[in-house]
Amino acid sequence: MSSELEPDAALMIRVKQGDWEAFAALVDKYKQPVMNLACRMVHDPTEAEDLAQNVFLQVFKSADRYAVSSKFSTWLFTIARNLCLNEIRRRSRHPADSLDAARADHEDQPLHQYEDGKTSAPPDRLLHSELEQKIEEALAALPENQRLAVALCRQEDLSYEDIARVLGCSLSATKSLIHRGRETLKQKLKPYLRTGVWREPQ
Amino acid sequence: MNQQSVYHQLLERSWRRPLTPPEQAELRAWLEAHPECRAGWETEAALNQALRRLPEPPVSSNFTARVLQAARREAAAAAGRGRQSPARWLALLRERWSPVRWLPATALAAVLVAAGLFSYHRFNFNKHQAMAQSLAAVAEITSLPSPAILKDFDAILALDNAPPADEELLALFQ
């Protein structure tokens, strides 16, 4: 029976049986995608990492409730979505608790310190850096449901139907959210997108 | 399928992943036939590239280890809670008192209770029967005399207070 299941569902069955290696395998596989989503939603890598950790902890705690017939990634991202939205709402109720306050001590440092694996020439790198900052700002300014939809859209293993399940809305509403989010991004980033610096030869 | 929907499908696919070579060829053919859409497509493609090339946030090297540690703590805490929870006690009872063990005892208890109830019912029935018989006997007794016979009651009662009979005089009369 296990051989008919998707690999992640088979791992979840082992997690239910108390197999720590299976759980570690799932965490390793999905930590980056969950972290990407969390970071896109809360705009703070440290807080996003705590959030991602909570997502996997919730997966572990809810393992008994996971139905093997459903797709694991959809279930995982639904948990991630709920925790991200809870965190955003908690922050809006208690703005003083936000880790943004703690960042004041390190204001001389940039907001995000991502490793740049690409070997670009310095001027290109500067331009990329500026464009990255602009696009991060534009993404951060999107309404949370559009931001979530655009972020989930980057998950290649999630189909539009899966994204709709995660968002808890219809397929057409999901595509509409993505479309509206992208339209806003295009409007805000038009001058930068026209430079063609990100365009790759097709 | 009309031409516009082909374009929208390609557009929607491009939002999620780079187009495959056959899809790119299809797109090129479509754009050649609809040059007015080229500018719009180029903006879409530039946004796709921009979003794809955003750097991924770094994940700590010990992320998995920290998650596992937290999950182990959670499992230990849950086990501790489980030892005290009512559900745990119920599970224990269910385990200890399996049907195979308690079924004969329960059957015996049921028989005893049924016998007890039957005896009690029988006792009550007999008691009621005896009471009914007594009531029937009482009902058979003749009804009391009419109060009219008591009209000389006081005179008769006063007879007790009369002076005693003169025994010598009575003897002489005899």
Coordinates of N, CA and C in Angstrom, one line a residue, chain A residues 73-176:
Chain A
S73 N 2.4 18.5 0.6 CA 2.8 19.9 0.5 C 1.6 20.8 0.7
T74 N 0.5 20.4 0.2 CA -0.7 21.3 0.3 C -1.0 21.5 1.8
W75 N -1.0 20.3 2.5 CA -1.3 20.3 4.0 C -0.2 21.2 4.7
L76 N 1.0 21.0 4.4 CA 2.1 21.7 5.0 C 2.0 23.3 4.8
F77 N 1.7 23.6 3.5 CA 1.6 25.1 3.2 C 0.3 25.7 3.8
T78 N -0.7 24.8 4.0 CA -1.9 25.4 4.7 C -1.5 25.7 6.2
I79 N -0.8 24.8 6.8 CA -0.3 25.1 8.2 C 0.5 26.4 8.2
A80 N 1.5 26.4 7.2 CA 2.4 27.6 7.1 C 1.5 28.9 6.9
R81 N 0.6 28.8 6.0 CA -0.3 30.0 5.8 C -1.0 30.4 7.1
N82 N -1.6 29.5 7.8 CA -2.3 29.8 9.0 C -1.4 30.5 10.0
L83 N -0.2 29.9 10.2 CA 0.7 30.5 11.2 C 1.2 31.8 10.8
C84 N 1.5 32.0 9.5 CA 1.9 33.3 9.0 C 0.8 34.4 9.2
L85 N -0.4 34.0 8.9 CA -1.5 35.0 9.1 C -1.7 35.3 10.6
N86 N -1.6 34.3 11.4 CA -1.7 34.5 12.9 C -0.6 35.4 13.3
E87 N 0.6 35.2 12.8 CA 1.7 36.1 13.2 C 1.5 37.5 12.8
I88 N 1.0 37.7 11.6 CA 0.7 39.0 11.1 C -0.3 39.7 11.9
R89 N -1.4 39.0 12.3 CA -2.5 39.5 13.1 C -2.0 39.8 14.5
R90 N -1.1 38.9 15.0 CA -0.6 39.2 16.4 C 0.2 40.5 16.4
R91 N 1.0 40.6 15.3 CA 1.8 41.8 15.2 C 1.0 43.1 15.1
S92 N -0.1 43.0 14.4 CA -0.9 44.2 14.2 C -1.6 44.5 15.5
R93 N -1.9 43.5 16.4 CA -2.5 43.8 17.7 C -1.4 44.3 18.7
H94 N -0.2 43.7 18.6 CA 0.9 44.1 19.5 C 2.1 44.6 18.7
P95 N 2.0 45.8 18.1 CA 3.1 46.2 17.3 C 4.5 46.3 18.1
A96 N 4.4 46.5 19.4 CA 5.6 46.6 20.2 C 6.4 45.3 20.3
D97 N 5.7 44.2 20.1 CA 6.3 42.9 20.2 C 7.1 42.5 19.0
S98 N 6.9 43.3 17.9 CA 7.6 42.9 16.7 C 9.1 42.9 16.8
L99 N 9.7 42.0 16.1 CA 11.2 42.0 16.2 C 11.7 43.2 15.4
D100 N 10.9 44.0 14.7 CA 11.4 45.2 14.1 C 12.0 46.1 15.1
A101 N 11.4 46.1 16.4 CA 12.0 47.0 17.4 C 13.4 46.6 17.8
A102 N 13.6 45.2 17.8 CA 14.9 44.7 18.2 C 16.0 45.1 17.1
R103 N 15.4 45.3 15.9 CA 16.4 45.6 14.8 C 17.0 47.0 14.9
A104 N 16.3 47.9 15.7 CA 16.8 49.2 15.9 C 18.3 49.3 16.3
D105 N 18.7 48.2 17.1 CA 20.1 48.1 17.5 C 21.0 47.9 16.4
H106 N 20.5 47.4 15.3 CA 21.4 47.1 14.1 C 21.0 47.9 12.9
E107 N 20.7 49.1 13.1 CA 20.1 49.9 12.0 C 21.1 50.2 10.9
D108 N 22.4 50.1 11.3 CA 23.4 50.3 10.3 C 23.5 49.1 9.3
Q109 N 22.9 48.0 9.7 CA 23.0 46.8 8.8 C 21.8 46.8 7.8
P110 N 21.9 46.2 6.7 CA 20.8 46.2 5.8 C 19.7 45.3 6.3
L111 N 18.4 45.5 5.8 CA 17.3 44.8 6.3 C 17.5 43.3 6.1
H112 N 17.9 42.9 4.9 CA 18.1 41.4 4.7 C 19.5 41.2 4.3
Q113 N 20.1 40.2 4.8 CA 21.5 39.9 4.5 C 21.5 38.5 3.8
Y114 N 21.1 38.5 2.6 CA 21.1 37.2 1.9 C 22.4 37.0 1.2
E115 N 22.8 35.7 1.2 CA 24.0 35.4 0.5 C 23.7 35.5 -1.0
D116 N 24.6 36.1 -1.7 CA 24.5 36.2 -3.2 C 25.4 35.2 -3.8
G117 N 24.8 34.2 -4.3 CA 25.6 33.1 -4.8 C 26.1 33.4 -6.3
K118 N 25.5 34.4 -6.8 CA 25.8 34.7 -8.2 C 27.0 35.6 -8.3
T119 N 27.9 35.3 -9.2 CA 29.1 36.1 -9.4 C 28.9 37.2 -10.4
S120 N 28.5 38.3 -9.9 CA 28.2 39.4 -10.8 C 29.3 40.5 -10.7
A121 N 29.4 41.3 -11.7 CA 30.4 42.4 -11.7 C 29.8 43.4 -10.7
P122 N 30.7 44.2 -10.0 CA 30.1 45.1 -8.9 C 29.0 46.0 -9.4
P123 N 29.1 46.7 -10.6 CA 27.9 47.6 -10.9 C 26.6 46.8 -11.1
D124 N 26.7 45.6 -11.7 CA 25.5 44.8 -11.9 C 25.0 44.4 -10.5
R125 N 25.9 44.1 -9.7 CA 25.5 43.6 -8.3 C 24.8 44.7 -7.6
L126 N 25.3 45.9 -7.7 CA 24.6 47.1 -7.1 C 23.2 47.3 -7.6
L127 N 23.1 47.2 -8.9 CA 21.8 47.4 -9.6 C 20.9 46.3 -9.2
H128 N 21.4 45.0 -9.1 CA 20.6 43.9 -8.7 C 20.1 44.1 -7.3
S129 N 21.0 44.6 -6.5 CA 20.7 44.8 -5.1 C 19.6 45.8 -4.9
E130 N 19.7 46.9 -5.7 CA 18.7 47.9 -5.6 C 17.3 47.4 -6.1
L131 N 17.4 46.7 -7.2 CA 16.1 46.1 -7.7 C 15.5 45.1 -6.8
E132 N 16.4 44.3 -6.2 CA 15.9 43.3 -5.2 C 15.2 44.0 -4.0
Q133 N 15.8 45.1 -3.6 CA 15.2 45.9 -2.5 C 13.8 46.4 -2.9
K134 N 13.8 47.0 -4.2 CA 12.5 47.5 -4.6 C 11.4 46.5 -4.8
I135 N 11.8 45.3 -5.3 CA 10.8 44.3 -5.4 C 10.4 43.7 -4.1
E136 N 11.3 43.6 -3.1 CA 10.9 43.2 -1.8 C 9.9 44.2 -1.2
E137 N 10.2 45.5 -1.4 CA 9.3 46.5 -0.8 C 7.9 46.4 -1.5
A138 N 7.9 46.2 -2.8 CA 6.7 46.2 -3.5 C 5.9 44.9 -3.1
L139 N 6.6 43.8 -2.9 CA 5.9 42.6 -2.4 C 5.3 42.8 -1.0
A140 N 6.1 43.5 -0.1 CA 5.7 43.7 1.2 C 4.5 44.7 1.3
A141 N 4.3 45.5 0.3 CA 3.2 46.4 0.3 C 1.9 45.8 -0.2
L142 N 2.0 44.6 -0.8 CA 0.8 44.0 -1.3 C -0.1 43.5 -0.1
P143 N -1.4 43.5 -0.4 CA -2.3 43.0 0.7 C -1.9 41.5 1.0
E144 N -2.1 41.1 2.2 CA -1.6 39.8 2.6 C -2.0 38.6 1.8
N145 N -3.3 38.6 1.4 CA -3.8 37.5 0.6 C -3.1 37.4 -0.8
Q146 N -2.9 38.6 -1.4 CA -2.3 38.7 -2.7 C -0.8 38.3 -2.6
R147 N -0.2 38.8 -1.5 CA 1.2 38.4 -1.2 C 1.4 36.9 -1.1
L148 N 0.5 36.3 -0.3 CA 0.5 34.9 -0.1 C 0.3 34.1 -1.4
A149 N -0.6 34.6 -2.2 CA -0.9 33.9 -3.5 C 0.3 34.0 -4.4
V150 N 0.9 35.2 -4.5 CA 2.1 35.4 -5.3 C 3.3 34.5 -4.8
A151 N 3.4 34.5 -3.5 CA 4.5 33.7 -2.9 C 4.3 32.2 -3.2
L152 N 3.1 31.7 -3.0 CA 2.8 30.3 -3.2 C 2.9 29.9 -4.7
C153 N 2.7 30.9 -5.6 CA 2.8 30.7 -7.0 C 4.2 30.4 -7.4
R154 N 5.1 30.8 -6.6 CA 6.5 30.4 -6.9 C 6.9 29.0 -6.5
Q155 N 6.0 28.3 -5.8 CA 6.2 26.9 -5.4 C 5.9 26.0 -6.6
E156 N 6.9 25.6 -7.2 CA 6.6 24.8 -8.5 C 5.9 23.5 -8.3
D157 N 6.0 22.9 -7.1 CA 5.3 21.6 -6.9 C 3.8 21.8 -6.4
L158 N 3.4 23.1 -6.4 CA 2.0 23.4 -6.1 C 1.3 23.8 -7.3
S159 N 0.3 23.1 -7.7 CA -0.5 23.5 -8.9 C -1.5 24.6 -8.4
Y160 N -2.1 25.2 -9.4 CA -3.1 26.3 -9.0 C -4.2 25.7 -8.1
E161 N -4.6 24.5 -8.4 CA -5.6 23.8 -7.6 C -5.1 23.7 -6.1
D162 N -3.8 23.3 -6.0 CA -3.3 23.2 -4.7 C -3.2 24.5 -4.0
I163 N -2.8 25.6 -4.7 CA -2.7 26.9 -4.1 C -4.1 27.4 -3.6
A164 N -5.1 27.0 -4.5 CA -6.5 27.4 -4.1 C -6.9 26.7 -2.8
R165 N -6.5 25.4 -2.6 CA -6.8 24.7 -1.4 C -6.1 25.3 -0.2
V166 N -4.8 25.7 -0.4 CA -4.1 26.3 0.7 C -4.7 27.6 1.1
L167 N -5.1 28.4 0.1 CA -5.7 29.7 0.4 C -7.2 29.6 0.8
G168 N -7.8 28.4 0.6 CA -9.2 28.2 1.0 C -10.1 29.0 0.1
C169 N -9.8 29.2 -1.2 CA -10.8 29.9 -2.0 C -10.8 29.1 -3.4
S170 N -11.7 29.6 -4.3 CA -11.9 28.9 -5.5 C -10.7 29.1 -6.5
L171 N -10.6 28.3 -7.5 CA -9.5 28.4 -8.5 C -9.5 29.8 -9.1
S172 N -10.7 30.2 -9.5 CA -10.8 31.5 -10.2 C -10.4 32.6 -9.3
A173 N -10.8 32.5 -8.0 CA -10.4 33.6 -7.1 C -8.9 33.6 -6.8
T174 N -8.3 32.4 -6.8 CA -6.9 32.3 -6.6 C -6.1 33.0 -7.8
K175 N -6.6 32.6 -9.0 CA -5.9 33.2 -10.2 C -6.1 34.8 -10.2
S176 N -7.3 35.1 -9.7 CA -7.5 36.6 -9.7 C -6.6 37.3 -8.7

